[in-house]
PDB file of N, CA, C and O in Angstrom:
ATOM      1  N   MET I   1       3.355  21.223   6.974  1.00 47.00           N
ATOM      2  CA  MET I   1       2.326  20.934   5.992  1.00 47.00           C
ATOM      3  C   MET I   1       1.291  20.016   6.633  1.00 47.00           C
ATOM      4  O   MET I   1       1.628  19.054   7.287  1.00 47.00           O
ATOM      5  N   THR I   2       0.043  20.336   6.432  1.00 60.00           N
ATOM      6  CA  THR I   2      -1.025  19.505   6.973  1.00 60.00           C
ATOM      7  C   THR I   2      -1.532  18.551   5.903  1.00 60.00           C
ATOM      8  O   THR I   2      -1.314  18.765   4.721  1.00 60.00           O
ATOM      9  N   GLY I   3      -2.229  17.541   6.355  1.00 68.00           N
ATOM     10  CA  GLY I   3      -2.797  16.573   5.422  1.00 68.00           C
ATOM     11  C   GLY I   3      -4.025  17.120   4.720  1.00 68.00           C
ATOM     12  O   GLY I   3      -4.594  18.135   5.121  1.00 68.00           O
ATOM     13  N   LYS I   4      -4.442  16.445   3.695  1.00 79.00           N
ATOM     14  CA  LYS I   4      -5.676  16.818   2.994  1.00 79.00           C
ATOM     15  C   LYS I   4      -6.887  16.386   3.792  1.00 79.00           C
ATOM     16  O   LYS I   4      -7.956  16.966   3.675  1.00 79.00           O
ATOM     17  N   VAL I   5      -6.718  15.354   4.610  1.00 84.00           N
ATOM     18  CA  VAL I   5      -7.770  14.863   5.499  1.00 84.00           C
ATOM     19  C   VAL I   5      -7.149  14.761   6.885  1.00 84.00           C
ATOM     20  O   VAL I   5      -6.132  14.090   7.070  1.00 84.00           O
ATOM     21  N   GLU I   6      -7.757  15.432   7.841  1.00 82.00           N
ATOM     22  CA  GLU I   6      -7.245  15.409   9.212  1.00 82.00           C
ATOM     23  C   GLU I   6      -8.028  14.408  10.060  1.00 82.00           C
ATOM     24  O   GLU I   6      -9.195  14.106   9.764  1.00 82.00           O
ATOM     25  N   SER I   7      -7.411  13.929  11.109  1.00 80.00           N
ATOM     26  CA  SER I   7      -8.046  12.985  12.019  1.00 80.00           C
ATOM     27  C   SER I   7      -9.334  13.586  12.563  1.00 80.00           C
ATOM     28  O   SER I   7      -9.385  14.748  12.950  1.00 80.00           O
ATOM     29  N   GLY I   8     -10.399  12.783  12.568  1.00 85.00           N
ATOM     30  CA  GLY I   8     -11.680  13.214  13.099  1.00 85.00           C
ATOM     31  C   GLY I   8     -12.633  13.787  12.070  1.00 85.00           C
ATOM     32  O   GLY I   8     -13.807  13.995  12.363  1.00 85.00           O
ATOM     33  N   GLN I   9     -12.145  14.059  10.856  1.00 90.00           N
ATOM     34  CA  GLN I   9     -13.035  14.587   9.825  1.00 90.00           C
ATOM     35  C   GLN I   9     -13.875  13.456   9.236  1.00 90.00           C
ATOM     36  O   GLN I   9     -13.403  12.329   9.084  1.00 90.00           O
ATOM     37  N   LEU I  10     -15.124  13.786   8.914  1.00 93.00           N
ATOM     38  CA  LEU I  10     -16.032  12.827   8.295  1.00 93.00           C
ATOM     39  C   LEU I  10     -15.723  12.739   6.810  1.00 93.00           C
ATOM     40  O   LEU I  10     -15.693  13.756   6.117  1.00 93.00           O
ATOM     41  N   CYS I  11     -15.483  11.537   6.320  1.00 94.00           N
ATOM     42  CA  CYS I  11     -15.116  11.335   4.917  1.00 94.00           C
ATOM     43  C   CYS I  11     -16.208  10.535   4.217  1.00 94.00           C
ATOM     44  O   CYS I  11     -16.662   9.510   4.729  1.00 94.00           O
ATOM     45  N   THR I  12     -16.595  11.006   3.046  1.00 95.00           N
ATOM     46  CA  THR I  12     -17.549  10.280   2.214  1.00 95.00           C
ATOM     47  C   THR I  12     -16.783   9.672   1.047  1.00 95.00           C
ATOM     48  O   THR I  12     -16.081  10.380   0.330  1.00 95.00           O
ATOM     49  N   VAL I  13     -16.908   8.362   0.898  1.00 96.00           N
ATOM     50  CA  VAL I  13     -16.189   7.632  -0.131  1.00 96.00           C
ATOM     51  C   VAL I  13     -17.198   6.970  -1.066  1.00 96.00           C
ATOM     52  O   VAL I  13     -18.109   6.281  -0.618  1.00 96.00           O
ATOM     53  N   LYS I  14     -17.013   7.198  -2.359  1.00 97.00           N
ATOM     54  CA  LYS I  14     -17.867   6.583  -3.376  1.00 97.00           C
ATOM     55  C   LYS I  14     -17.227   5.257  -3.798  1.00 97.00           C
ATOM     56  O   LYS I  14     -16.023   5.207  -4.076  1.00 97.00           O
ATOM     57  N   PRO I  15     -18.007   4.175  -3.853  1.00 97.00           N
ATOM     58  CA  PRO I  15     -17.431   2.896  -4.286  1.00 97.00           C
ATOM     59  C   PRO I  15     -16.752   3.015  -5.649  1.00 97.00           C
ATOM     60  O   PRO I  15     -17.236   3.724  -6.537  1.00 97.00           O
ATOM     61  N   MET I  16     -15.645   2.306  -5.797  1.00 92.00           N
ATOM     62  CA  MET I  16     -14.872   2.360  -7.042  1.00 92.00           C
ATOM     63  C   MET I  16     -15.507   1.436  -8.064  1.00 92.00           C
ATOM     64  O   MET I  16     -15.555   0.231  -7.872  1.00 92.00           O
ATOM     65  N   GLU I  17     -16.029   2.022  -9.118  1.00 91.00           N
ATOM     66  CA  GLU I  17     -16.664   1.240 -10.176  1.00 91.00           C
ATOM     67  C   GLU I  17     -15.738   1.004 -11.356  1.00 91.00           C
ATOM     68  O   GLU I  17     -15.813  -0.014 -12.017  1.00 91.00           O
ATOM     69  N   ASP I  18     -14.853   1.976 -11.629  1.00 93.00           N
ATOM     70  CA  ASP I  18     -13.967   1.877 -12.785  1.00 93.00           C
ATOM     71  C   ASP I  18     -12.649   2.572 -12.457  1.00 93.00           C
ATOM     72  O   ASP I  18     -12.557   3.796 -12.535  1.00 93.00           O
ATOM     73  N   ALA I  19     -11.642   1.797 -12.085  1.00 91.00           N
ATOM     74  CA  ALA I  19     -10.360   2.359 -11.678  1.00 91.00           C
ATOM     75  C   ALA I  19      -9.663   3.109 -12.814  1.00 91.00           C
ATOM     76  O   ALA I  19      -8.794   3.944 -12.553  1.00 91.00           O
ATOM     77  N   SER I  20     -10.062   2.869 -14.058  1.00 91.00           N
ATOM     78  CA  SER I  20      -9.431   3.580 -15.172  1.00 91.00           C
ATOM     79  C   SER I  20      -9.785   5.074 -15.157  1.00 91.00           C
ATOM     80  O   SER I  20      -9.153   5.864 -15.840  1.00 91.00           O
ATOM     81  N   LEU I  21     -10.796   5.451 -14.365  1.00 93.00           N
ATOM     82  CA  LEU I  21     -11.190   6.857 -14.263  1.00 93.00           C
ATOM     83  C   LEU I  21     -10.375   7.618 -13.215  1.00 93.00           C
ATOM     84  O   LEU I  21     -10.494   8.832 -13.098  1.00 93.00           O
ATOM     85  N   LEU I  22      -9.554   6.900 -12.444  1.00 96.00           N
ATOM     86  CA  LEU I  22      -8.728   7.556 -11.429  1.00 96.00           C
ATOM     87  C   LEU I  22      -7.607   8.358 -12.071  1.00 96.00           C
ATOM     88  O   LEU I  22      -7.142   8.025 -13.162  1.00 96.00           O
ATOM     89  N   GLY I  23      -7.161   9.377 -11.342  1.00 96.00           N
ATOM     90  CA  GLY I  23      -6.052  10.179 -11.817  1.00 96.00           C
ATOM     91  C   GLY I  23      -5.101  10.511 -10.687  1.00 96.00           C
ATOM     92  O   GLY I  23      -5.433  10.355  -9.498  1.00 96.00           O
ATOM     93  N   VAL I  24      -3.924  10.976 -11.045  1.00 96.00           N
ATOM     94  CA  VAL I  24      -2.947  11.417 -10.051  1.00 96.00           C
ATOM     95  C   VAL I  24      -3.573  12.550  -9.248  1.00 96.00           C
ATOM     96  O   VAL I  24      -4.197  13.455  -9.805  1.00 96.00           O
ATOM     97  N   GLY I  25      -3.458  12.477  -7.937  1.00 95.00           N
ATOM     98  CA  GLY I  25      -4.031  13.479  -7.054  1.00 95.00           C
ATOM     99  C   GLY I  25      -5.344  13.052  -6.418  1.00 95.00           C
ATOM    100  O   GLY I  25      -5.789  13.669  -5.449  1.00 95.00           O
ATOM    101  N   ASP I  26      -5.970  11.995  -6.939  1.00 96.00           N
ATOM    102  CA  ASP I  26      -7.194  11.483  -6.324  1.00 96.00           C
ATOM    103  C   ASP I  26      -6.857  10.840  -4.987  1.00 96.00           C
ATOM    104  O   ASP I  26      -5.774  10.262  -4.808  1.00 96.00           O
ATOM    105  N   ILE I  27      -7.786  10.916  -4.047  1.00 96.00           N
ATOM    106  CA  ILE I  27      -7.638  10.249  -2.756  1.00 96.00           C
ATOM    107  C   ILE I  27      -8.532   9.020  -2.783  1.00 96.00           C
ATOM    108  O   ILE I  27      -9.722   9.114  -3.089  1.00 96.00           O
ATOM    109  N   VAL I  28      -7.945   7.865  -2.474  1.00 97.00           N
ATOM    110  CA  VAL I  28      -8.665   6.602  -2.555  1.00 97.00           C
ATOM    111  C   VAL I  28      -8.630   5.861  -1.227  1.00 97.00           C
ATOM    112  O   VAL I  28      -7.699   6.010  -0.437  1.00 97.00           O
ATOM    113  N   LEU I  29      -9.671   5.066  -0.991  1.00 96.00           N
ATOM    114  CA  LEU I  29      -9.696   4.140   0.127  1.00 96.00           C
ATOM    115  C   LEU I  29      -9.142   2.828  -0.411  1.00 96.00           C
ATOM    116  O   LEU I  29      -9.674   2.273  -1.382  1.00 96.00           O
ATOM    117  N   CYS I  30      -8.055   2.361   0.191  1.00 96.00           N
ATOM    118  CA  CYS I  30      -7.405   1.166  -0.346  1.00 96.00           C
ATOM    119  C   CYS I  30      -6.903   0.255   0.771  1.00 96.00           C
ATOM    120  O   CYS I  30      -6.802   0.660   1.925  1.00 96.00           O
ATOM    121  N   ARG I  31      -6.591  -0.965   0.386  1.00 93.00           N
ATOM    122  CA  ARG I  31      -6.049  -1.958   1.313  1.00 93.00           C
ATOM    123  C   ARG I  31      -4.537  -1.998   1.159  1.00 93.00           C
ATOM    124  O   ARG I  31      -4.008  -2.181   0.061  1.00 93.00           O
ATOM    125  N   VAL I  32      -3.858  -1.820   2.287  1.00 88.00           N
ATOM    126  CA  VAL I  32      -2.395  -1.889   2.307  1.00 88.00           C
ATOM    127  C   VAL I  32      -2.000  -2.737   3.514  1.00 88.00           C
ATOM    128  O   VAL I  32      -2.325  -2.392   4.647  1.00 88.00           O
ATOM    129  N   GLY I  33      -1.349  -3.839   3.259  1.00 86.00           N
ATOM    130  CA  GLY I  33      -0.890  -4.697   4.349  1.00 86.00           C
ATOM    131  C   GLY I  33      -2.006  -5.195   5.251  1.00 86.00           C
ATOM    132  O   GLY I  33      -1.825  -5.317   6.457  1.00 86.00           O
ATOM    133  N   GLY I  34      -3.188  -5.441   4.705  1.00 88.00           N
ATOM    134  CA  GLY I  34      -4.291  -5.974   5.481  1.00 88.00           C
ATOM    135  C   GLY I  34      -5.159  -4.928   6.162  1.00 88.00           C
ATOM    136  O   GLY I  34      -6.174  -5.260   6.751  1.00 88.00           O
ATOM    137  N   ALA I  35      -4.762  -3.660   6.112  1.00 90.00           N
ATOM    138  CA  ALA I  35      -5.563  -2.585   6.710  1.00 90.00           C
ATOM    139  C   ALA I  35      -6.083  -1.666   5.610  1.00 90.00           C
ATOM    140  O   ALA I  35      -5.591  -1.697   4.476  1.00 90.00           O
ATOM    141  N   GLN I  36      -7.083  -0.866   5.940  1.00 92.00           N
ATOM    142  CA  GLN I  36      -7.645   0.072   4.973  1.00 92.00           C
ATOM    143  C   GLN I  36      -7.223   1.491   5.332  1.00 92.00           C
ATOM    144  O   GLN I  36      -7.274   1.894   6.494  1.00 92.00           O
ATOM    145  N   TYR I  37      -6.803   2.243   4.313  1.00 91.00           N
ATOM    146  CA  TYR I  37      -6.324   3.612   4.502  1.00 91.00           C
ATOM    147  C   TYR I  37      -6.829   4.499   3.381  1.00 91.00           C
ATOM    148  O   TYR I  37      -7.096   4.025   2.277  1.00 91.00           O
ATOM    149  N   LEU I  38      -6.891   5.802   3.664  1.00 94.00           N
ATOM    150  CA  LEU I  38      -7.048   6.786   2.601  1.00 94.00           C
ATOM    151  C   LEU I  38      -5.650   7.164   2.149  1.00 94.00           C
ATOM    152  O   LEU I  38      -4.793   7.504   2.978  1.00 94.00           O
ATOM    153  N   HIS I  39      -5.403   7.082   0.858  1.00 94.00           N
ATOM    154  CA  HIS I  39      -4.096   7.436   0.304  1.00 94.00           C
ATOM    155  C   HIS I  39      -4.267   8.263  -0.956  1.00 94.00           C
ATOM    156  O   HIS I  39      -5.296   8.184  -1.643  1.00 94.00           O
ATOM    157  N   LEU I  40      -3.240   9.010  -1.262  1.00 95.00           N
ATOM    158  CA  LEU I  40      -3.184   9.850  -2.444  1.00 95.00           C
ATOM    159  C   LEU I  40      -2.578   9.052  -3.596  1.00 95.00           C
ATOM    160  O   LEU I  40      -1.558   8.376  -3.405  1.00 95.00           O
ATOM    161  N   VAL I  41      -3.214   9.101  -4.766  1.00 97.00           N
ATOM    162  CA  VAL I  41      -2.632   8.463  -5.951  1.00 97.00           C
ATOM    163  C   VAL I  41      -1.514   9.375  -6.450  1.00 97.00           C
ATOM    164  O   VAL I  41      -1.745  10.537  -6.779  1.00 97.00           O
ATOM    165  N   LYS I  42      -0.284   8.856  -6.483  1.00 97.00           N
ATOM    166  CA  LYS I  42       0.895   9.643  -6.866  1.00 97.00           C
ATOM    167  C   LYS I  42       1.313   9.408  -8.317  1.00 97.00           C
ATOM    168  O   LYS I  42       1.873  10.285  -8.944  1.00 97.00           O
ATOM    169  N   ALA I  43       1.065   8.190  -8.826  1.00 97.00           N
ATOM    170  CA  ALA I  43       1.441   7.838 -10.204  1.00 97.00           C
ATOM    171  C   ALA I  43       0.641   6.608 -10.615  1.00 97.00           C
ATOM    172  O   ALA I  43       0.091   5.902  -9.766  1.00 97.00           O
ATOM    173  N   MET I  44       0.598   6.375 -11.918  1.00 97.00           N
ATOM    174  CA  MET I  44      -0.115   5.206 -12.451  1.00 97.00           C
ATOM    175  C   MET I  44       0.715   4.601 -13.574  1.00 97.00           C
ATOM    176  O   MET I  44       1.386   5.327 -14.310  1.00 97.00           O
ATOM    177  N   ARG I  45       0.642   3.262 -13.689  1.00 96.00           N
ATOM    178  CA  ARG I  45       1.301   2.567 -14.797  1.00 96.00           C
ATOM    179  C   ARG I  45       0.695   1.182 -14.951  1.00 96.00           C
ATOM    180  O   ARG I  45       0.539   0.443 -13.986  1.00 96.00           O
ATOM    181  N   ASN I  46       0.303   0.841 -16.153  1.00 93.00           N
ATOM    182  CA  ASN I  46      -0.180  -0.505 -16.484  1.00 93.00           C
ATOM    183  C   ASN I  46      -1.170  -1.082 -15.477  1.00 93.00           C
ATOM    184  O   ASN I  46      -1.025  -2.216 -15.037  1.00 93.00           O
ATOM    185  N   GLY I  47      -2.171  -0.316 -15.093  1.00 91.00           N
ATOM    186  CA  GLY I  47      -3.175  -0.814 -14.167  1.00 91.00           C
ATOM    187  C   GLY I  47      -2.747  -0.842 -12.715  1.00 91.00           C
ATOM    188  O   GLY I  47      -3.463  -1.363 -11.864  1.00 91.00           O
ATOM    189  N   GLN I  48      -1.591  -0.302 -12.410  1.00 96.00           N
ATOM    190  CA  GLN I  48      -1.083  -0.216 -11.049  1.00 96.00           C
ATOM    191  C   GLN I  48      -1.115   1.242 -10.598  1.00 96.00           C
ATOM    192  O   GLN I  48      -1.030   2.157 -11.420  1.00 96.00           O
ATOM    193  N   PHE I  49      -1.227   1.450  -9.282  1.00 97.00           N
ATOM    194  CA  PHE I  49      -1.338   2.787  -8.728  1.00 97.00           C
ATOM    195  C   PHE I  49      -0.302   2.954  -7.623  1.00 97.00           C
ATOM    196  O   PHE I  49      -0.264   2.152  -6.688  1.00 97.00           O
ATOM    197  N   GLN I  50       0.520   3.984  -7.747  1.00 97.00           N
ATOM    198  CA  GLN I  50       1.474   4.299  -6.689  1.00 97.00           C
ATOM    199  C   GLN I  50       0.743   5.188  -5.686  1.00 97.00           C
ATOM    200  O   GLN I  50       0.155   6.204  -6.062  1.00 97.00           O
ATOM    201  N   ILE I  51       0.770   4.793  -4.426  1.00 96.00           N
ATOM    202  CA  ILE I  51       0.065   5.543  -3.405  1.00 96.00           C
ATOM    203  C   ILE I  51       1.043   6.116  -2.397  1.00 96.00           C
ATOM    204  O   ILE I  51       2.126   5.573  -2.167  1.00 96.00           O
ATOM    205  N   GLY I  52       0.636   7.231  -1.814  1.00 93.00           N
ATOM    206  CA  GLY I  52       1.475   7.882  -0.824  1.00 93.00           C
ATOM    207  C   GLY I  52       0.661   8.873  -0.019  1.00 93.00           C
ATOM    208  O   GLY I  52      -0.569   8.849  -0.032  1.00 93.00           O
ATOM    209  N   ASN I  53       1.376   9.788   0.642  1.00 87.00           N
ATOM    210  CA  ASN I  53       0.679  10.771   1.461  1.00 87.00           C
ATOM    211  C   ASN I  53       0.962  12.184   0.952  1.00 87.00           C
ATOM    212  O   ASN I  53       1.728  12.383   0.008  1.00 87.00           O
ATOM    213  N   ASN I  54       0.361  13.157   1.596  1.00 84.00           N
ATOM    214  CA  ASN I  54       0.481  14.557   1.193  1.00 84.00           C
ATOM    215  C   ASN I  54       1.803  15.174   1.628  1.00 84.00           C
ATOM    216  O   ASN I  54       2.109  16.299   1.277  1.00 84.00           O
ATOM    217  N   ARG I  55       2.585  14.450   2.374  1.00 84.00           N
ATOM    218  CA  ARG I  55       3.854  14.967   2.901  1.00 84.00           C
ATOM    219  C   ARG I  55       5.065  14.432   2.136  1.00 84.00           C
ATOM    220  O   ARG I  55       6.185  14.504   2.611  1.00 84.00           O
ATOM    221  N   GLY I  56       4.818  13.858   0.973  1.00 86.00           N
ATOM    222  CA  GLY I  56       5.918  13.370   0.141  1.00 86.00           C
ATOM    223  C   GLY I  56       6.248  11.905   0.297  1.00 86.00           C
ATOM    224  O   GLY I  56       7.092  11.378  -0.425  1.00 86.00           O
ATOM    225  N   GLY I  57       5.615  11.225   1.243  1.00 90.00           N
ATOM    226  CA  GLY I  57       5.885   9.809   1.458  1.00 90.00           C
ATOM    227  C   GLY I  57       5.264   8.943   0.369  1.00 90.00           C
ATOM    228  O   GLY I  57       4.190   9.245  -0.139  1.00 90.00           O
ATOM    229  N   ILE I  58       5.963   7.893   0.005  1.00 93.00           N
ATOM    230  CA  ILE I  58       5.473   6.922  -0.973  1.00 93.00           C
ATOM    231  C   ILE I  58       5.302   5.589  -0.254  1.00 93.00           C
ATOM    232  O   ILE I  58       6.217   5.119   0.415  1.00 93.00           O
ATOM    233  N   ASN I  59       4.125   4.968  -0.419  1.00 91.00           N
ATOM    234  CA  ASN I  59       3.863   3.696   0.237  1.00 91.00           C
ATOM    235  C   ASN I  59       4.028   2.496  -0.681  1.00 91.00           C
ATOM    236  O   ASN I  59       4.083   1.378  -0.208  1.00 91.00           O
ATOM    237  N   GLY I  60       4.070   2.722  -1.985  1.00 94.00           N
ATOM    238  CA  GLY I  60       4.280   1.622  -2.910  1.00 94.00           C
ATOM    239  C   GLY I  60       3.198   1.541  -3.966  1.00 94.00           C
ATOM    240  O   GLY I  60       2.400   2.452  -4.138  1.00 94.00           O
ATOM    241  N   TRP I  61       3.196   0.419  -4.671  1.00 96.00           N
ATOM    242  CA  TRP I  61       2.273   0.193  -5.781  1.00 96.00           C
ATOM    243  C   TRP I  61       1.207  -0.813  -5.376  1.00 96.00           C
ATOM    244  O   TRP I  61       1.502  -1.793  -4.691  1.00 96.00           O
ATOM    245  N   ILE I  62      -0.039  -0.559  -5.797  1.00 96.00           N
ATOM    246  CA  ILE I  62      -1.139  -1.480  -5.552  1.00 96.00           C
ATOM    247  C   ILE I  62      -1.907  -1.683  -6.856  1.00 96.00           C
ATOM    248  O   ILE I  62      -1.818  -0.865  -7.774  1.00 96.00           O
ATOM    249  N   SER I  63      -2.663  -2.756  -6.913  1.00 95.00           N
ATOM    250  CA  SER I  63      -3.503  -3.011  -8.088  1.00 95.00           C
ATOM    251  C   SER I  63      -4.873  -2.364  -7.883  1.00 95.00           C
ATOM    252  O   SER I  63      -5.238  -1.983  -6.775  1.00 95.00           O
ATOM    253  N   ALA I  64      -5.641  -2.298  -8.933  1.00 95.00           N
ATOM    254  CA  ALA I  64      -6.994  -1.738  -8.868  1.00 95.00           C
ATOM    255  C   ALA I  64      -7.867  -2.556  -7.913  1.00 95.00           C
ATOM    256  O   ALA I  64      -8.790  -2.004  -7.300  1.00 95.00           O
ATOM    257  N   LYS I  65      -7.574  -3.849  -7.760  1.00 95.00           N
ATOM    258  CA  LYS I  65      -8.361  -4.702  -6.856  1.00 95.00           C
ATOM    259  C   LYS I  65      -8.237  -4.260  -5.400  1.00 95.00           C
ATOM    260  O   LYS I  65      -9.107  -4.560  -4.593  1.00 95.00           O
ATOM    261  N   ALA I  66      -7.171  -3.556  -5.062  1.00 96.00           N
ATOM    262  CA  ALA I  66      -6.945  -3.100  -3.681  1.00 96.00           C
ATOM    263  C   ALA I  66      -7.596  -1.745  -3.406  1.00 96.00           C
ATOM    264  O   ALA I  66      -7.526  -1.252  -2.286  1.00 96.00           O
ATOM    265  N   ILE I  67      -8.231  -1.153  -4.411  1.00 97.00           N
ATOM    266  CA  ILE I  67      -8.883   0.144  -4.243  1.00 97.00           C
ATOM    267  C   ILE I  67     -10.385  -0.073  -4.121  1.00 97.00           C
ATOM    268  O   ILE I  67     -11.012  -0.650  -5.005  1.00 97.00           O
ATOM    269  N   PHE I  68     -10.947   0.397  -3.007  1.00 96.00           N
ATOM    270  CA  PHE I  68     -12.367   0.196  -2.728  1.00 96.00           C
ATOM    271  C   PHE I  68     -13.224   1.383  -3.145  1.00 96.00           C
ATOM    272  O   PHE I  68     -14.398   1.218  -3.447  1.00 96.00           O
ATOM    273  N   GLY I  69     -12.669   2.589  -3.083  1.00 97.00           N
ATOM    274  CA  GLY I  69     -13.471   3.762  -3.389  1.00 97.00           C
ATOM    275  C   GLY I  69     -12.636   5.014  -3.520  1.00 97.00           C
ATOM    276  O   GLY I  69     -11.443   5.018  -3.244  1.00 97.00           O
ATOM    277  N   ILE I  70     -13.304   6.097  -3.937  1.00 97.00           N
ATOM    278  CA  ILE I  70     -12.655   7.392  -4.117  1.00 97.00           C
ATOM    279  C   ILE I  70     -13.310   8.400  -3.182  1.00 97.00           C
ATOM    280  O   ILE I  70     -14.546   8.402  -3.021  1.00 97.00           O
ATOM    281  N   LEU I  71     -12.504   9.215  -2.541  1.00 96.00           N
ATOM    282  CA  LEU I  71     -12.989  10.245  -1.634  1.00 96.00           C
ATOM    283  C   LEU I  71     -13.726  11.316  -2.411  1.00 96.00           C
ATOM    284  O   LEU I  71     -13.193  11.858  -3.389  1.00 96.00           O
ATOM    285  N   ILE I  72     -14.968  11.615  -1.992  1.00 95.00           N
ATOM    286  CA  ILE I  72     -15.735  12.654  -2.711  1.00 95.00           C
ATOM    287  C   ILE I  72     -16.064  13.852  -1.822  1.00 95.00           C
ATOM    288  O   ILE I  72     -16.413  14.910  -2.343  1.00 95.00           O
ATOM    289  N   GLU I  73     -15.948  13.703  -0.483  1.00 95.00           N
ATOM    290  CA  GLU I  73     -16.264  14.831   0.393  1.00 95.00           C
ATOM    291  C   GLU I  73     -15.590  14.657   1.740  1.00 95.00           C
ATOM    292  O   GLU I  73     -15.486  13.544   2.257  1.00 95.00           O
ATOM    293  N   VAL I  74     -15.145  15.783   2.309  1.00 93.00           N
ATOM    294  CA  VAL I  74     -14.570  15.801   3.658  1.00 93.00           C
ATOM    295  C   VAL I  74     -15.283  16.894   4.436  1.00 93.00           C
ATOM    296  O   VAL I  74     -15.421  18.022   3.958  1.00 93.00           O
ATOM    297  N   ALA I  75     -15.756  16.564   5.636  1.00 92.00           N
ATOM    298  CA  ALA I  75     -16.457  17.533   6.483  1.00 92.00           C
ATOM    299  C   ALA I  75     -15.899  17.448   7.907  1.00 92.00           C
ATOM    300  O   ALA I  75     -15.392  16.413   8.327  1.00 92.00           O
ATOM    301  N   ASP I  76     -16.004  18.542   8.642  1.00 82.00           N
ATOM    302  CA  ASP I  76     -15.531  18.565  10.038  1.00 82.00           C
ATOM    303  C   ASP I  76     -16.519  17.898  10.962  1.00 82.00           C
ATOM    304  O   ASP I  76     -17.659  17.769  10.736  1.00 82.00           O
TER     305      ASP I  76
END
């Protein structure tokens, strides 16, 4: 299985204005452990977002403050 975004692809990210508009399956730019990553939103609860990858991995829960933007376009 390949990722939704492959290494070297140009990604356009829209700044996150309202995290309540996010849904499961959205790809977000977020801070995890001091670094920034694109991650898939896997679940949501009480203002928290479970993030993971397209291969079934779960990275944990983050707050809306750790989400900087939402992926809107991927190009080669």
